[in-house]
CSV table of C-alpha atoms in Angstrom, one decimal:
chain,number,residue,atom,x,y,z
A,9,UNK,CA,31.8,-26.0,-10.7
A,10,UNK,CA,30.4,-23.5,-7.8
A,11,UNK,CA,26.8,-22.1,-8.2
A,12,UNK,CA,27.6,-18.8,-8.5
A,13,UNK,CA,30.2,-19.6,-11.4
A,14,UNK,CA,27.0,-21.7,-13.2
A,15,UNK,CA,25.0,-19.0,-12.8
A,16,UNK,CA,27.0,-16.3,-14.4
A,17,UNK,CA,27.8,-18.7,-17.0
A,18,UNK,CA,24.1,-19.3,-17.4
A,19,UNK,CA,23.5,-15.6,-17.9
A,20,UNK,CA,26.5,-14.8,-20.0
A,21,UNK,CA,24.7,-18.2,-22.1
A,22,UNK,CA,21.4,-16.9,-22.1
A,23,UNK,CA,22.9,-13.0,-23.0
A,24,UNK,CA,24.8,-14.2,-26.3
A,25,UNK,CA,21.6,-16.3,-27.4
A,26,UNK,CA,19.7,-12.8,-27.8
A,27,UNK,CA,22.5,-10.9,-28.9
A,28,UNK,CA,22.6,-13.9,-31.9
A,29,UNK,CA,19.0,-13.8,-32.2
A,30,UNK,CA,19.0,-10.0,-32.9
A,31,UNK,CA,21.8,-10.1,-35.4
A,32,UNK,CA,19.8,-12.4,-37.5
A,33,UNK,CA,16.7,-10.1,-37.2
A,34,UNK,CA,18.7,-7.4,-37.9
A,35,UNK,CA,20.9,-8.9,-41.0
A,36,UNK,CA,17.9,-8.4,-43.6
A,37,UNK,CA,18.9,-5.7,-45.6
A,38,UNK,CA,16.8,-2.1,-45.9
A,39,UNK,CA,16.5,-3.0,-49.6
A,40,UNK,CA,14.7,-6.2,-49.3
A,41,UNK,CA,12.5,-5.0,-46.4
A,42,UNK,CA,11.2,-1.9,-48.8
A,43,UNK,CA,10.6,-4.8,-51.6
A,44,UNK,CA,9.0,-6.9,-49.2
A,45,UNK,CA,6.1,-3.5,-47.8
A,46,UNK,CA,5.9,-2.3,-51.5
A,47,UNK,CA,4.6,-5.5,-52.7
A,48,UNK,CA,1.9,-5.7,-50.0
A,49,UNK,CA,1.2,-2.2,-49.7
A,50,UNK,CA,-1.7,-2.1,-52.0
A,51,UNK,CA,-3.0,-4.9,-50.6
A,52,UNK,CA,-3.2,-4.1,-46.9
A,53,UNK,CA,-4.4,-0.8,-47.9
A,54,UNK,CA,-7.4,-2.4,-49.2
A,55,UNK,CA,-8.0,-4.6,-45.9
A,56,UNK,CA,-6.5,-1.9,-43.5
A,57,UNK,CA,-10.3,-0.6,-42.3
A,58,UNK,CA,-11.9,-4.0,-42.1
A,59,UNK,CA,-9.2,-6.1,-40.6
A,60,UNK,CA,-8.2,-2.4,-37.9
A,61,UNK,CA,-11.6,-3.1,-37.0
A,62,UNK,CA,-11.8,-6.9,-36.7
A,63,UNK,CA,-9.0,-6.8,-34.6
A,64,UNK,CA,-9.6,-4.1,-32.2
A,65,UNK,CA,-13.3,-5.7,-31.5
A,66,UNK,CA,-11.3,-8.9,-30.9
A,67,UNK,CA,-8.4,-7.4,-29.3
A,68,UNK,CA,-11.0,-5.5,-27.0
A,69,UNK,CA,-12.6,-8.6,-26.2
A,70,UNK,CA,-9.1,-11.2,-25.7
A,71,UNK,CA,-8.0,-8.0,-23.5
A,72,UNK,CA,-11.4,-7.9,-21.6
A,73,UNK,CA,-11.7,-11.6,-21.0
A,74,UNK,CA,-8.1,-12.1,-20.3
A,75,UNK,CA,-8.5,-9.3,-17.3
A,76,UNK,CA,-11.4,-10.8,-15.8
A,77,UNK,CA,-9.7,-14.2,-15.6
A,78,UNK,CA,-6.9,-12.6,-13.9
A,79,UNK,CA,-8.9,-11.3,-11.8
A,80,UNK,CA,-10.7,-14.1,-10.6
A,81,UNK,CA,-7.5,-16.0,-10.3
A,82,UNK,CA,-5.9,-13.3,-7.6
A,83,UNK,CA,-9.5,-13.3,-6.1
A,84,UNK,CA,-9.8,-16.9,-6.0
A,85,UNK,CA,-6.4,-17.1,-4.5
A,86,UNK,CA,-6.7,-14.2,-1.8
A,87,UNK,CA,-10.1,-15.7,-0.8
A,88,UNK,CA,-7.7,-18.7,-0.2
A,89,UNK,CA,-4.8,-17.3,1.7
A,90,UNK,CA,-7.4,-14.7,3.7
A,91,UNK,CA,-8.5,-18.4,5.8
A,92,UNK,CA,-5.8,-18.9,7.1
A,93,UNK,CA,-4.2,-17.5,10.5
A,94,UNK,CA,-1.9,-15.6,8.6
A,95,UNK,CA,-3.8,-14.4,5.9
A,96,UNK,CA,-6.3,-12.9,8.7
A,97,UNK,CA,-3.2,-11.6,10.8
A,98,UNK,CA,-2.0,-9.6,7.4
A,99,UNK,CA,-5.7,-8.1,6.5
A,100,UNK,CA,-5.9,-6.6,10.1
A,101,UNK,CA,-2.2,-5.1,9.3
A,102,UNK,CA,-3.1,-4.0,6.5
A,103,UNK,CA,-6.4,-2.2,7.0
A,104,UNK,CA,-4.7,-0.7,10.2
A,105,UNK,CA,-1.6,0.9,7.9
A,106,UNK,CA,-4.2,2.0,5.0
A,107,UNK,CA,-2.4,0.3,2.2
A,108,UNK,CA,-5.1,-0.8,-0.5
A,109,UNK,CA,-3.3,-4.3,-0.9
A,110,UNK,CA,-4.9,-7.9,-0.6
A,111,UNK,CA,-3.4,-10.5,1.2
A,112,UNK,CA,-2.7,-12.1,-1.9
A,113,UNK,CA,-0.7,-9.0,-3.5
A,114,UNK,CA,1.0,-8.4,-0.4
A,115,UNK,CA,2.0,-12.5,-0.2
A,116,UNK,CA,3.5,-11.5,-3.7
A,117,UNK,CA,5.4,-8.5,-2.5
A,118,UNK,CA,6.9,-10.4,-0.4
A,119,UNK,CA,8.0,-13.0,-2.9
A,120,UNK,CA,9.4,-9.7,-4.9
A,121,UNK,CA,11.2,-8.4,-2.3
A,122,UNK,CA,13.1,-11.6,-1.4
A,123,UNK,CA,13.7,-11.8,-5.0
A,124,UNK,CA,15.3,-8.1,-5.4
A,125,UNK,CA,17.2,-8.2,-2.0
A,126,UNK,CA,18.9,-11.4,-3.2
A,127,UNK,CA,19.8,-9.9,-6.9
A,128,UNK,CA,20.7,-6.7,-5.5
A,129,UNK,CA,23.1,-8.7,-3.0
A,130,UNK,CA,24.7,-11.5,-5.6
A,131,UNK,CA,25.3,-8.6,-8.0
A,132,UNK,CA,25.8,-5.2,-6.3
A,133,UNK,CA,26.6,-5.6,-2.7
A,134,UNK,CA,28.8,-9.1,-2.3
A,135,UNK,CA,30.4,-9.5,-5.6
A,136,UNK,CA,28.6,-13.1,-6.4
A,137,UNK,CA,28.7,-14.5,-2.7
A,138,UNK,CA,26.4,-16.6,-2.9
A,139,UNK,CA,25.8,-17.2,1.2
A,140,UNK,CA,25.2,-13.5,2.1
A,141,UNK,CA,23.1,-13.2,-1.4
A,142,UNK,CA,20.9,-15.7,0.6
A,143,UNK,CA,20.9,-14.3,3.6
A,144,UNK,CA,19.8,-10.6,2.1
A,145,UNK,CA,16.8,-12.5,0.4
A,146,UNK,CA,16.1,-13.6,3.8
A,147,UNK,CA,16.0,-9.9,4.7
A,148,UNK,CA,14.0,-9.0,1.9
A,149,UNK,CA,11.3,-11.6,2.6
A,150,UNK,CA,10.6,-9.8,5.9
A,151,UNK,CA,11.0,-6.2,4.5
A,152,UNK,CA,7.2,-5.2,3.4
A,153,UNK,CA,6.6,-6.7,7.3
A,154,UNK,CA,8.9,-4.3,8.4
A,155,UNK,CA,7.8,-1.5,6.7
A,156,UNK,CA,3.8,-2.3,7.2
A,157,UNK,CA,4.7,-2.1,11.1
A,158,UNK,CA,6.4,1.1,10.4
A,159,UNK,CA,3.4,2.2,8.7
A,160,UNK,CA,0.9,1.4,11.7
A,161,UNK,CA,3.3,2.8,14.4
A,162,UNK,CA,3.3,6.2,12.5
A,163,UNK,CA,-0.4,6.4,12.2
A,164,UNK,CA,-1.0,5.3,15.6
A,165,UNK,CA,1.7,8.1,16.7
A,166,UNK,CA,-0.1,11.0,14.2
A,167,UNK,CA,-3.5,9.4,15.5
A,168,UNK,CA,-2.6,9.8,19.5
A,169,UNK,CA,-1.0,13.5,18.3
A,170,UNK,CA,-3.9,14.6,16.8
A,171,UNK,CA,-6.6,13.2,19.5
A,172,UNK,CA,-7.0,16.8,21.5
A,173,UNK,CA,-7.9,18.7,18.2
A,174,UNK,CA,-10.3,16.0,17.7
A,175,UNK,CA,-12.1,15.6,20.7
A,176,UNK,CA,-12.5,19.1,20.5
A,177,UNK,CA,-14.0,19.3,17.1
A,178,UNK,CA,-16.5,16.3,18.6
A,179,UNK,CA,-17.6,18.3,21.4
A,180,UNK,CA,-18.1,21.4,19.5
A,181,UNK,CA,-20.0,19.4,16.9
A,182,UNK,CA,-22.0,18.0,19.8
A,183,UNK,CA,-22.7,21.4,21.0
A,184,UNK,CA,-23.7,22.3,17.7
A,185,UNK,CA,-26.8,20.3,17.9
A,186,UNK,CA,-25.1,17.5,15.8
A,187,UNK,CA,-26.4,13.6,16.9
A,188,UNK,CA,-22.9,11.4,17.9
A,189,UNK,CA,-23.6,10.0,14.0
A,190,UNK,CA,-23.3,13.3,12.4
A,191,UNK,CA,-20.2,14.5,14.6
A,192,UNK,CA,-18.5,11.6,13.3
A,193,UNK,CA,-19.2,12.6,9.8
A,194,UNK,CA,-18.4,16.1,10.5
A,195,UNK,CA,-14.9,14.6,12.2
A,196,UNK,CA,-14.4,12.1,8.6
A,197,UNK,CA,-14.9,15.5,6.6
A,198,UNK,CA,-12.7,18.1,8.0
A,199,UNK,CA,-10.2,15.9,10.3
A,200,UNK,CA,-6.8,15.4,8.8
A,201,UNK,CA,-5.1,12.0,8.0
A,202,UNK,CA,-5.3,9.4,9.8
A,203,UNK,CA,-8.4,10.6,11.8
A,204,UNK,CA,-10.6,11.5,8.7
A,205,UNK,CA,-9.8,7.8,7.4
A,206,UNK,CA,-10.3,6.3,11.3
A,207,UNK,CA,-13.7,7.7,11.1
A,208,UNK,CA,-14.9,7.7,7.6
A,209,UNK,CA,-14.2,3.5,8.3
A,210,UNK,CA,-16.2,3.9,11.6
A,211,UNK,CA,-19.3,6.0,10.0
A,212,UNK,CA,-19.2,3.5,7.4
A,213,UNK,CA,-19.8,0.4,9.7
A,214,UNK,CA,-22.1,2.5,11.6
């Protein structure tokens, strides 16, 4: 049997297991779920207040402790992947395109991508064939490159347009009795995008 025929027959598999598992959810009857909340009612009215706020303490803190550890993981991981060549070569793109992404959310784009190029190419754009549904999660993989080169060629382009109005607003600053510091955070303050971001990250390293 092909893959592709597996793979629908997986689906179709995995699609009549929840449709079965929701008729049996659903098959209890209105009557016996109204038995069933009368003869608790008066009892979880009487706990309501102390177990709402037991569990929204515990809740809080399960919630709390469960976003710090996933936290730490994507830290731990990004601290990882920002070693290596290509994990320095991506936090140089990305700090020059001005996407607020770490190397190790942008490693998961990618995996994302590849993932919704291929689906959207088995399912929409080649009818289940499976070789070109490869090929687009190929292109997928290198779509968020694509796009982050996109990203720096338009700032650098909006950057190089907007250099004479900048200069200008430097030399008046100057003029003005400003120090080179100060012109700079006159620049950060009034200049539009990307100049007010190119300085604001220069002032700040000064």
């Amino acid at each position: 049997m092909a893959p592709e025929q597996l793979l629908i027959l997986g689906g179709a598999g995995l699609l009549a297991v929840v449709i079965v598992a929701i008729g049996i959810w659903t098959a209890r009857s209105e009557q016996d779920l109204v038995e069933e909340r009368l003869g608790r009612y008066e009892q979880q009215e009487q706990e309501y207040q102390s177990f709402l706020s037991g569990t929204v303490d515990e809740e809080e803190e399960t919630s709390s402790s469960g976003s710090q550890d996933r936290g730490q993981a994507l830290k731990a991981i990004d601290n990882i992947l920002s070693e290596r060549g290509f994990g320095k070569k991506w936090r140089r793109q990305l700090s020059r395109a001005d996407l607020k992404l770490t190397v190790a959310e942008f490693a998961v784009l990618h995996i994302i991508s590849m993932a919704g190029f291929f689906a959207l190419g088995y399912f929409v754009l080649f009818s289940g064939d499976l070789i070109m549904s490869i090929i687009a999660g190929f292109v997928g993989f290198f779509a968020p490159r694509i796009y982050v080169a996109r990203k720096i060629s338009k700032r650098l382009i909006d950057f190089e347009t907007q250099l004479p109005d900048t200069l200008g607003l430097w030399v008046n600053a100057l003029r003005s009795g400003y120090s080179v510091l100060q012109a700079m955070e006159a620049i950060a303050k009034d200049a539009p995008e990307p100049t007010k971001t190119e300085f604001e990250r220069v002032v700040r390293e000064v």
